[in-house]
């Protein structure tokens, strides 16, 4: 089992979710996150005073999948989350030791 | 002396409207702070209602509106509201119960120190804040209210015009705000970090409540329900609208975008500036005052960055600058044709009025500045004004009140 963590743009999420659903992935957890990267910060102006905001809002998407389907998932996310501009995000793949379904008690890949 | 029921109903409703401004101010200020200080900021305004109302009933009203002593202070004749009952106080408002006049004025006493809290937001100890507003209400607000509005007060005797509190409320609090920001010092990390307002929807809601309540503040200051109240109501609304327009126009030209905080700040700046003039000027003059206030206050909020004082929420830029502009503009645009109890301003052939207004402005600035300075220095020496560095980092909500404004759990 592998965990796929993707940092993506908020506005691409619906497309990504639709594409993942089409390849049979239904279990996704998302979090609003802030971070910095090559895209850099941006400015906000309050009462004429410009503030540099270093951290941009992004969406973190997490899912755990069987080893065999990881390549297809990563490719799907990459293609649907891409705009071609700096700031499209990153995808990370991590090993997962175990998984347990809280309702049924299933363990390992069966729990997914 | 007969109590007029229409006047009484109007003044009691106006008193409630002015009361509502203080929680409105709490939201206006609270939204502009960081989320860890939202309750600490709201509490300083909200609790001012409780503290200052009691002080006002015990001694404040008597010092402000008691029989004159030496043209500078009221006597203690009305201490603990002795003699203030259902019959009118003829010298001030002959058609409403003295109690209605007292509680209406009390709401002004409440909001004035609450205005100052924006200058030292996010770093003052709650205990130091309490001591400050108790003594400030007695030593600064009550004497200035007596000078300007009290029968026999020396500024009133000069003939200065202040319909609803340009000097008494806005200049006095604005001058104290400048001193407070200077004495308490900058918030830790101000120059190296960016702290955008944490909830501008709250700030906009607060500005709307302030605008609504201001009708009680200004129209109610007619102290009768009739033509003059209607006149002040209209000038108040037009000045707020004009100032929201001009602030947003100014920032759109200079910064590139029209902002909601600019619209809210502009409206408040216009309300501040029209306060001394509300019952003395025409609707078109009110629009001029509003247009001027929006631009002047927009420029004035930038001064803190140039001079290096941390007036966190721009009390100086809005109330000090707007109040001063409004008090002087009253000396230009006032007309006896609007209010026969008033005076003509410079534009209506009475150049002396502008000088009288200027004397009132300077006197109130100096007095509030000096007494606030001494008071804050004494409190600092005895108990310290400022929270510890650790408490400042934690935030006022947790460190002063053991609460948080927002919780993520159910």
PDB file of C-alpha atoms in Angstrom, chain B residues 123-291:
ATOM      1  CA  UNK B 123      -1.014  44.174  23.984  1.00  0.00           C
ATOM      2  CA  UNK B 124      -2.578  45.844  27.040  1.00  0.00           C
ATOM      3  CA  UNK B 125      -3.248  44.022  30.295  1.00  0.00           C
ATOM      4  CA  UNK B 126      -6.939  43.818  31.088  1.00  0.00           C
ATOM      5  CA  UNK B 127      -6.319  45.061  34.641  1.00  0.00           C
ATOM      6  CA  UNK B 128      -4.386  48.096  33.388  1.00  0.00           C
ATOM      7  CA  UNK B 129      -7.135  48.779  30.847  1.00  0.00           C
ATOM      8  CA  UNK B 130      -9.791  48.781  33.598  1.00  0.00           C
ATOM      9  CA  UNK B 131      -7.887  51.246  35.766  1.00  0.00           C
ATOM     10  CA  UNK B 132      -7.221  53.417  32.739  1.00  0.00           C
ATOM     11  CA  UNK B 133     -10.852  53.763  31.643  1.00  0.00           C
ATOM     12  CA  UNK B 134     -12.114  54.382  35.187  1.00  0.00           C
ATOM     13  CA  UNK B 135      -9.746  57.278  35.755  1.00  0.00           C
ATOM     14  CA  UNK B 136      -9.884  58.534  32.178  1.00  0.00           C
ATOM     15  CA  UNK B 137     -13.688  58.814  32.387  1.00  0.00           C
ATOM     16  CA  UNK B 138     -13.436  60.863  35.578  1.00  0.00           C
ATOM     17  CA  UNK B 139     -10.329  62.940  34.864  1.00  0.00           C
ATOM     18  CA  UNK B 140     -10.553  63.502  31.103  1.00  0.00           C
ATOM     19  CA  UNK B 141     -14.039  62.824  29.749  1.00  0.00           C
ATOM     20  CA  UNK B 142     -16.136  64.469  32.469  1.00  0.00           C
ATOM     21  CA  UNK B 143     -14.160  67.757  32.599  1.00  0.00           C
ATOM     22  CA  UNK B 144     -14.067  68.106  28.806  1.00  0.00           C
ATOM     23  CA  UNK B 145     -17.798  67.350  28.573  1.00  0.00           C
ATOM     24  CA  UNK B 146     -18.324  70.107  31.151  1.00  0.00           C
ATOM     25  CA  UNK B 147     -16.134  72.627  29.306  1.00  0.00           C
ATOM     26  CA  UNK B 148     -17.941  72.083  26.010  1.00  0.00           C
ATOM     27  CA  UNK B 149     -21.516  71.220  27.000  1.00  0.00           C
ATOM     28  CA  UNK B 150     -21.914  72.151  30.667  1.00  0.00           C
ATOM     29  CA  UNK B 151     -23.741  75.395  31.476  1.00  0.00           C
ATOM     30  CA  UNK B 152     -20.925  77.738  32.525  1.00  0.00           C
ATOM     31  CA  UNK B 153     -18.197  75.606  30.906  1.00  0.00           C
ATOM     32  CA  UNK B 154     -15.459  77.834  29.516  1.00  0.00           C
ATOM     33  CA  UNK B 155     -15.480  76.458  25.959  1.00  0.00           C
ATOM     34  CA  UNK B 156     -19.268  76.683  25.818  1.00  0.00           C
ATOM     35  CA  UNK B 157     -18.976  80.276  27.059  1.00  0.00           C
ATOM     36  CA  UNK B 158     -16.568  81.051  24.209  1.00  0.00           C
ATOM     37  CA  UNK B 159     -19.308  80.053  21.801  1.00  0.00           C
ATOM     38  CA  UNK B 160     -17.668  76.934  20.381  1.00  0.00           C
ATOM     39  CA  UNK B 161     -20.026  74.663  18.471  1.00  0.00           C
ATOM     40  CA  UNK B 162     -19.952  70.923  19.100  1.00  0.00           C
ATOM     41  CA  UNK B 163     -23.323  69.413  18.323  1.00  0.00           C
ATOM     42  CA  UNK B 164     -22.734  65.787  19.301  1.00  0.00           C
ATOM     43  CA  UNK B 165     -19.146  65.394  20.453  1.00  0.00           C
ATOM     44  CA  UNK B 166     -16.486  66.155  17.857  1.00  0.00           C
ATOM     45  CA  UNK B 167     -14.230  67.558  20.547  1.00  0.00           C
ATOM     46  CA  UNK B 168     -15.714  65.808  23.588  1.00  0.00           C
ATOM     47  CA  UNK B 169     -15.765  62.323  22.086  1.00  0.00           C
ATOM     48  CA  UNK B 170     -13.549  62.074  19.020  1.00  0.00           C
ATOM     49  CA  UNK B 171     -10.725  64.536  19.594  1.00  0.00           C
ATOM     50  CA  UNK B 172     -10.414  63.622  23.278  1.00  0.00           C
ATOM     51  CA  UNK B 173     -10.246  59.891  22.508  1.00  0.00           C
ATOM     52  CA  UNK B 174      -8.039  60.434  19.458  1.00  0.00           C
ATOM     53  CA  UNK B 175      -5.471  62.458  21.409  1.00  0.00           C
ATOM     54  CA  UNK B 176      -5.459  59.861  24.193  1.00  0.00           C
ATOM     55  CA  UNK B 177      -5.018  57.159  21.543  1.00  0.00           C
ATOM     56  CA  UNK B 178      -1.882  58.835  20.212  1.00  0.00           C
ATOM     57  CA  UNK B 179      -0.366  59.077  23.707  1.00  0.00           C
ATOM     58  CA  UNK B 180      -1.327  55.485  24.511  1.00  0.00           C
ATOM     59  CA  UNK B 181       0.235  54.107  21.315  1.00  0.00           C
ATOM     60  CA  UNK B 182       3.430  56.030  22.045  1.00  0.00           C
ATOM     61  CA  UNK B 183       3.704  54.970  25.688  1.00  0.00           C
ATOM     62  CA  UNK B 184       2.797  51.305  25.338  1.00  0.00           C
ATOM     63  CA  UNK B 185       5.041  50.788  22.303  1.00  0.00           C
ATOM     64  CA  UNK B 186       4.790  48.659  19.214  1.00  0.00           C
ATOM     65  CA  UNK B 187       3.450  45.145  19.087  1.00  0.00           C
ATOM     66  CA  UNK B 188       6.189  42.506  18.946  1.00  0.00           C
ATOM     67  CA  UNK B 189       7.067  41.600  15.373  1.00  0.00           C
ATOM     68  CA  UNK B 190       5.090  44.432  13.784  1.00  0.00           C
ATOM     69  CA  UNK B 191       7.744  45.372  11.277  1.00  0.00           C
ATOM     70  CA  UNK B 192       8.844  41.870  10.329  1.00  0.00           C
ATOM     71  CA  UNK B 193       5.463  40.171   9.990  1.00  0.00           C
ATOM     72  CA  UNK B 194       2.222  40.768   8.114  1.00  0.00           C
ATOM     73  CA  UNK B 195      -1.000  40.647  10.107  1.00  0.00           C
ATOM     74  CA  UNK B 196      -3.991  41.053   7.869  1.00  0.00           C
ATOM     75  CA  UNK B 197      -7.326  41.619   9.653  1.00  0.00           C
ATOM     76  CA  UNK B 198      -8.594  38.177  10.677  1.00  0.00           C
ATOM     77  CA  UNK B 199     -12.282  38.746   9.865  1.00  0.00           C
ATOM     78  CA  UNK B 200     -13.314  41.726   7.775  1.00  0.00           C
ATOM     79  CA  UNK B 201     -16.920  40.511   7.582  1.00  0.00           C
ATOM     80  CA  UNK B 202     -17.061  41.154  11.340  1.00  0.00           C
ATOM     81  CA  UNK B 203     -15.525  44.598  10.817  1.00  0.00           C
ATOM     82  CA  UNK B 204     -18.091  45.475   8.138  1.00  0.00           C
ATOM     83  CA  UNK B 205     -20.921  44.308  10.413  1.00  0.00           C
ATOM     84  CA  UNK B 206     -19.520  46.503  13.170  1.00  0.00           C
ATOM     85  CA  UNK B 207     -19.274  49.498  10.846  1.00  0.00           C
ATOM     86  CA  UNK B 208     -22.911  49.008   9.841  1.00  0.00           C
ATOM     87  CA  UNK B 209     -23.968  48.929  13.509  1.00  0.00           C
ATOM     88  CA  UNK B 210     -21.946  52.092  14.161  1.00  0.00           C
ATOM     89  CA  UNK B 211     -23.632  53.860  11.243  1.00  0.00           C
ATOM     90  CA  UNK B 212     -27.076  52.774  12.510  1.00  0.00           C
ATOM     91  CA  UNK B 213     -26.336  53.807  16.086  1.00  0.00           C
ATOM     92  CA  UNK B 214     -24.903  57.146  14.991  1.00  0.00           C
ATOM     93  CA  UNK B 215     -28.414  58.370  14.165  1.00  0.00           C
ATOM     94  CA  UNK B 216     -29.080  58.229  17.903  1.00  0.00           C
ATOM     95  CA  UNK B 217     -25.767  59.935  18.589  1.00  0.00           C
ATOM     96  CA  UNK B 218     -26.298  62.890  16.260  1.00  0.00           C
ATOM     97  CA  UNK B 219     -30.043  63.255  15.715  1.00  0.00           C
ATOM     98  CA  UNK B 220     -30.624  62.526  19.403  1.00  0.00           C
ATOM     99  CA  UNK B 221     -28.282  65.379  20.306  1.00  0.00           C
ATOM    100  CA  UNK B 222     -31.083  67.742  19.264  1.00  0.00           C
ATOM    101  CA  UNK B 223     -32.589  66.571  22.588  1.00  0.00           C
ATOM    102  CA  UNK B 224     -36.036  67.136  21.095  1.00  0.00           C
ATOM    103  CA  UNK B 225     -37.917  65.187  18.467  1.00  0.00           C
ATOM    104  CA  UNK B 226     -38.520  67.663  15.671  1.00  0.00           C
ATOM    105  CA  UNK B 227     -37.024  69.568  12.793  1.00  0.00           C
ATOM    106  CA  UNK B 228     -33.518  69.867  14.174  1.00  0.00           C
ATOM    107  CA  UNK B 229     -33.341  66.112  14.824  1.00  0.00           C
ATOM    108  CA  UNK B 230     -34.415  65.458  11.233  1.00  0.00           C
ATOM    109  CA  UNK B 231     -31.784  67.906   9.984  1.00  0.00           C
ATOM    110  CA  UNK B 232     -29.019  66.208  11.998  1.00  0.00           C
ATOM    111  CA  UNK B 233     -30.237  62.766  10.885  1.00  0.00           C
ATOM    112  CA  UNK B 234     -29.921  63.735   7.212  1.00  0.00           C
ATOM    113  CA  UNK B 235     -26.524  65.461   7.537  1.00  0.00           C
ATOM    114  CA  UNK B 236     -25.207  62.425   9.411  1.00  0.00           C
ATOM    115  CA  UNK B 237     -26.278  60.004   6.726  1.00  0.00           C
ATOM    116  CA  UNK B 238     -25.043  62.103   3.816  1.00  0.00           C
ATOM    117  CA  UNK B 239     -21.627  62.735   5.389  1.00  0.00           C
ATOM    118  CA  UNK B 240     -21.131  59.000   6.028  1.00  0.00           C
ATOM    119  CA  UNK B 241     -22.089  58.187   2.455  1.00  0.00           C
ATOM    120  CA  UNK B 242     -19.872  60.907   0.966  1.00  0.00           C
ATOM    121  CA  UNK B 243     -16.876  59.852   3.059  1.00  0.00           C
ATOM    122  CA  UNK B 244     -17.251  56.181   2.104  1.00  0.00           C
ATOM    123  CA  UNK B 245     -17.237  57.330  -1.528  1.00  0.00           C
ATOM    124  CA  UNK B 246     -14.218  59.602  -1.203  1.00  0.00           C
ATOM    125  CA  UNK B 247     -12.103  57.160   0.847  1.00  0.00           C
ATOM    126  CA  UNK B 248     -12.716  54.385  -1.696  1.00  0.00           C
ATOM    127  CA  UNK B 249     -12.050  56.774  -4.600  1.00  0.00           C
ATOM    128  CA  UNK B 250      -8.772  57.883  -3.012  1.00  0.00           C
ATOM    129  CA  UNK B 251      -7.526  54.353  -2.412  1.00  0.00           C
ATOM    130  CA  UNK B 252      -8.700  53.190  -5.826  1.00  0.00           C
ATOM    131  CA  UNK B 253      -6.574  55.926  -7.408  1.00  0.00           C
ATOM    132  CA  UNK B 254      -3.521  55.516  -5.174  1.00  0.00           C
ATOM    133  CA  UNK B 255      -3.457  51.789  -4.280  1.00  0.00           C
ATOM    134  CA  UNK B 256      -5.241  50.368  -7.299  1.00  0.00           C
ATOM    135  CA  UNK B 257      -8.233  48.668  -5.641  1.00  0.00           C
ATOM    136  CA  UNK B 258     -11.490  49.681  -3.957  1.00  0.00           C
ATOM    137  CA  UNK B 259     -11.629  47.801  -0.611  1.00  0.00           C
ATOM    138  CA  UNK B 260     -14.401  46.874   1.796  1.00  0.00           C
ATOM    139  CA  UNK B 261     -12.256  48.017   4.722  1.00  0.00           C
ATOM    140  CA  UNK B 262     -11.878  51.352   2.908  1.00  0.00           C
ATOM    141  CA  UNK B 263     -15.655  51.670   2.515  1.00  0.00           C
ATOM    142  CA  UNK B 264     -16.234  50.860   6.209  1.00  0.00           C
ATOM    143  CA  UNK B 265     -13.429  53.146   7.393  1.00  0.00           C
ATOM    144  CA  UNK B 266     -14.629  55.950   5.137  1.00  0.00           C
ATOM    145  CA  UNK B 267     -18.175  55.729   6.474  1.00  0.00           C
ATOM    146  CA  UNK B 268     -16.904  55.897  10.053  1.00  0.00           C
ATOM    147  CA  UNK B 269     -14.600  58.822   9.168  1.00  0.00           C
ATOM    148  CA  UNK B 270     -17.575  60.708   7.725  1.00  0.00           C
ATOM    149  CA  UNK B 271     -19.668  59.979  10.823  1.00  0.00           C
ATOM    150  CA  UNK B 272     -16.846  61.260  13.038  1.00  0.00           C
ATOM    151  CA  UNK B 273     -16.393  64.449  11.025  1.00  0.00           C
ATOM    152  CA  UNK B 274     -20.100  65.328  10.866  1.00  0.00           C
ATOM    153  CA  UNK B 275     -20.574  64.776  14.613  1.00  0.00           C
ATOM    154  CA  UNK B 276     -19.707  68.345  15.732  1.00  0.00           C
ATOM    155  CA  UNK B 277     -21.497  69.853  12.725  1.00  0.00           C
ATOM    156  CA  UNK B 278     -24.599  67.663  12.469  1.00  0.00           C
ATOM    157  CA  UNK B 279     -27.121  70.166  13.855  1.00  0.00           C
ATOM    158  CA  UNK B 280     -25.550  73.315  12.409  1.00  0.00           C
ATOM    159  CA  UNK B 281     -24.944  72.656   8.701  1.00  0.00           C
ATOM    160  CA  UNK B 282     -27.005  72.066   5.561  1.00  0.00           C
ATOM    161  CA  UNK B 283     -27.247  68.710   3.769  1.00  0.00           C
ATOM    162  CA  UNK B 284     -24.958  69.939   0.967  1.00  0.00           C
ATOM    163  CA  UNK B 285     -22.389  71.154   3.496  1.00  0.00           C
ATOM    164  CA  UNK B 286     -22.571  67.690   5.089  1.00  0.00           C
ATOM    165  CA  UNK B 287     -21.653  66.123   1.751  1.00  0.00           C
ATOM    166  CA  UNK B 288     -18.639  68.450   1.538  1.00  0.00           C
ATOM    167  CA  UNK B 289     -17.571  67.541   5.070  1.00  0.00           C
ATOM    168  CA  UNK B 290     -17.946  63.845   4.246  1.00  0.00           C
ATOM    169  CA  UNK B 291     -15.949  64.109   1.027  1.00  0.00           C
TER     170      UNK B 291
END
